[in-house]
Amino acid sequence: MTKPQTTRKKRANGVESRQRILDAAVEISGERGYEGTSIAAVSAACGLPASSIYWHFKDKDDLIAAVIERSFDTWLAAFELPDEESGTPLERVTAVAGNVAKSLVDAPDFLRLGLMLALERRPAEPRGRTVFLQVRDIARAKIAEMAASLVPGLDEESVQILTTYAVAGADGLFVQREINGDAVDLVAMFELHAQLVYDAATRMAARRTA
Amino acid sequence: MTKPQTTRKKRANGVESRQRILDAAVEISGERGYEGTSIAAVSAACGLPASSIYWHFKDKDDLIAAVIERSFDTWLAAFELPDEESGTPLERVTAVAGNVAKSLVDAPDFLRLGLMLALERRPAEPRGRTVFLQVRDIARAKIAEMAASLVPGLDEESVQILTTYAVAGADGLFVQREINGDAVDLVAMFELHAQLVYDAATRMAARRTA
Amino acid sequence: MTKPQTTRKKRANGVESRQRILDAAVEISGERGYEGTSIAAVSAACGLPASSIYWHFKDKDDLIAAVIERSFDTWLAAFELPDEESGTPLERVTAVAGNVAKSLVDAPDFLRLGLMLALERRPAEPRGRTVFLQVRDIARAKIAEMAASLVPGLDEESVQILTTYAVAGADGLFVQREINGDAVDLVAMFELHAQLVYDAATRMAARRTA
Amino acid sequence: MTKPQTTRKKRANGVESRQRILDAAVEISGERGYEGTSIAAVSAACGLPASSIYWHFKDKDDLIAAVIERSFDTWLAAFELPDEESGTPLERVTAVAGNVAKSLVDAPDFLRLGLMLALERRPAEPRGRTVFLQVRDIARAKIAEMAASLVPGLDEESVQILTTYAVAGADGLFVQREINGDAVDLVAMFELHAQLVYDAATRMAARRTA
DNA sequence: TATGAATGAGACTTCATTCAT
DNA sequence: AATGAATGAAGTCTCATTCAT
């Protein structure tokens, strides 16, 4: 009544504000890590005052955790194994690797922040770190499942070792690209990685069966 | 007994103080990264007042860079290839991998800090990052040289790709161990990595010669 | 009585806080110059914590500049020439001189700080210095205009020389009073100065016409 | 005996070190004032460690006072009135003014620092300020004496007023030149100043005699 | 005659957070 | 749903000074 509800540009819009804050936070925390991300910087980047950030998020820890949580699904989606008819096991593994690589090239902030959180050892572990490691474990489980289903005959220990190795290669190649930029063809390297791991897996399985 | 108590109280021993500061700084920065390392924390850990740290180091950036520089040699030493007589090429490569892995288990702070620095993208790049990347390039060159000399017949591009892959695996396995702790047998994983890369190299060389 | 106690405790009144900070800053910086003015001292004098000062002003430089800017108008107002009917040219000039002198006696902080800023040659020139010199140029232009309009027949060069001399006398007499205190009758000295400059001007004009 | 006294370049030489420190201190304090002059900056400028400065001077206050004291004589020498035979009273006064102006152009640091010290009002007055004001009083006395001897018939009050005015003009013109640089011909302005003051003096004397 | 090293105090500034509106 | 203003703690770094050698 007091204020006619014409299509105001700047109507209070909680959802949109939250998004803007998160967008700013992903970028900054992806570049500068946990400690390097100041509320003031996020505020400046999203155009909302610092106190508004505290309306949407309990505290800084909560904000960083939310950043991780938001990328959650997108990230895990890349790990879906294509249908059986879509090709040979190797082709299917390679396809997954390529997808993951592409998603990393497109949105590197998630993993960059995640790895920084993972490497840090601070007295009070940030919740974002916990969340990231959980997501990581889910991804790991998916890979282990892939290995077991695509390369029959692998014992559990081999699956674990191969999975660890697969994840390590992915992380390492990502780091490589972060350091050397476009000089590293991430998709190609991921595909090579997939192939080497697949080869190793089949050889391991063969050795065991023999 | 070992030393007469000439060091009355705590007076003036520049070299030792510098070491103490660096010791404190390696530990803290290896755990918390650049931003997470406060001069006050280093001061508390080494027992010297903050202002004394500034007698030995120009500023925080200089301190962190010195931390990287000090681990420099130790780190590169692990990359020395053993004598030709010491075994087959594969055995020699595996030995190097094992050495590197052991040095990482013993002193993970260097690489942990280095990777955190490498991942960050802060407006003013810390000097420590630059130094770390330089050391890294030297290590990379050593690996490339190893590949070329132990696996004849590799073209330059293959050498580069394999080197990138080798380094990436090392980084990734290190991260894995940092996250999962002793559950990861770093030495074993590094040896597996060495073998897989070596196999891939010989196959590449064979394919080319054929 | 005058105001109902709506201002519960001390909550949120931006404009008033800004004034309180500036009041404290004028006084302190007028007494101790740029370097001598510590934020802690201003904080103590105005009752607001140091961090609150940074809500209102970007940094110390900005604060000092604001101090200069606030006195700006008051200061320039003293240079208004009275109406033509109010007396002979000499009387009118003398009136201006008296006004300026009075304003200096009442509020010496502006010029004291300004002169200190003007004398300093620091690597990074404070913005307050720039602003002060600009205000000063405006004042100078007003004096030059007065000279040209009240003493016809002066060539441009003479006007400039007389203006420089007039300003110098004003600055110097102010300094004199700052050093010797009430022993110096600033108003009387400014009036004498006005007269001497006026005499010199008319003589210069006469010599030229002749 | 122990050390042959060949012309060593870097023999411990107290006198020379003291000079080097003072040279650095004049320059820095002349540019930045009391608070702006840090021992570290002086140390950097003279090449001697900070602790060496404390060997030569009790503390910062003492150093700044020494800076003023060293320029003392040079400065006062400029105020000597030339012999009676050297010209008319006006010519002689003008000569003194010219000399003072020249000495200010050559070595402005003394007066620049002095004026900054004079303008500041800090709780604990620096000794340098006291010394400067004393030198200034001596100079003032010399001027008063000049006035009384060259313009007979002036009563004491007029002498004081004229002296104040003469000193003020000198200070003000110096400030002007400091602000505007070479655009201000300090020697010419000082000569004009001398003439105006001399004229005023003779007129005052005449009025009184009449 | 000089100095390397140390040091507590204090400089400026940013931090995460709160609170009244 | 949001924000202007405030705030104590902590950040990095410089200060003047001292002391043992």
XYZ file of C-alpha atoms in Angstrom, chain C residues 44-157:
114
model
C 41.250 8.855 22.072
C 40.235 12.452 21.495
C 36.934 11.679 19.793
C 35.958 8.656 21.850
C 35.456 6.342 18.894
C 37.654 3.292 18.385
C 40.325 3.499 15.734
C 38.523 1.032 13.528
C 35.492 3.308 13.437
C 37.604 6.091 12.022
C 38.289 3.800 9.099
C 34.587 3.422 8.480
C 34.386 7.147 7.822
C 37.751 7.725 6.188
C 39.705 5.533 3.830
C 43.004 6.094 5.561
C 44.991 8.674 7.455
C 45.710 10.618 4.298
C 42.025 10.838 3.571
C 41.327 12.026 7.092
C 43.882 14.819 6.959
C 42.635 15.885 3.557
C 39.103 16.030 4.938
C 40.333 18.239 7.745
C 41.675 20.709 5.227
C 38.584 20.460 3.073
C 36.235 21.226 5.914
C 37.912 24.536 6.813
C 38.045 25.458 3.168
C 34.970 27.659 2.886
C 35.244 29.429 6.216
C 38.754 30.368 5.339
C 38.040 31.694 1.848
C 35.046 33.693 3.099
C 37.412 35.998 4.977
C 38.813 37.178 1.661
C 35.627 38.858 0.432
C 36.156 42.518 -0.445
C 33.495 44.809 1.136
C 31.191 46.959 -1.021
C 32.528 49.949 -2.835
C 30.457 52.331 -0.734
C 31.979 51.090 2.467
C 35.015 53.339 2.255
C 38.161 54.300 0.414
C 40.157 51.589 -1.319
C 42.681 51.610 1.515
C 39.927 51.269 4.086
C 38.432 48.384 2.230
C 41.746 46.580 1.866
C 42.447 47.133 5.520
C 39.057 45.697 6.402
C 39.839 42.501 4.478
C 43.209 42.226 6.201
C 41.538 42.648 9.576
C 39.000 39.958 8.771
C 41.631 37.505 7.699
C 43.642 38.255 10.829
C 40.610 37.746 13.022
C 39.768 34.422 11.383
C 43.349 33.307 11.939
C 43.232 34.225 15.593
C 39.974 32.356 16.007
C 40.911 29.245 14.086
C 44.631 28.967 13.584
C 44.602 25.199 13.113
C 43.809 25.333 9.437
C 46.756 27.504 8.477
C 49.113 25.921 10.981
C 48.479 22.469 9.558
C 48.473 23.847 6.045
C 51.852 25.495 6.422
C 53.363 22.398 7.960
C 52.051 20.345 5.057
C 53.322 22.926 2.601
C 56.815 22.948 4.062
C 57.210 19.194 4.134
C 58.699 17.369 1.179
C 57.772 13.812 1.686
C 58.201 11.124 -0.996
C 54.465 10.546 -1.298
C 52.809 13.941 -1.130
C 49.793 13.850 1.186
C 46.538 14.725 -0.500
C 45.918 17.287 2.207
C 48.917 19.205 0.960
C 47.578 19.297 -2.571
C 44.204 20.483 -1.389
C 45.727 23.127 0.822
C 47.823 24.494 -2.015
C 44.765 24.643 -4.236
C 42.802 26.624 -1.669
C 45.794 28.845 -1.312
C 45.863 29.508 -5.047
C 42.251 30.532 -4.952
C 42.981 32.940 -2.125
C 45.931 34.258 -4.048
C 43.779 34.874 -7.108
C 41.313 36.840 -5.002
C 44.094 39.044 -3.713
C 45.477 39.619 -7.184
C 42.024 40.624 -8.369
C 41.661 43.026 -5.446
C 44.984 44.627 -6.260
C 44.162 45.051 -9.919
C 40.727 46.507 -9.270
C 41.622 48.831 -6.385
C 44.866 50.194 -7.797
C 44.341 50.909 -11.463
C 47.382 51.248 -13.621
C 49.270 48.267 -12.290
C 50.793 46.041 -14.924
C 50.411 42.304 -14.610
C 53.929 41.705 -13.337
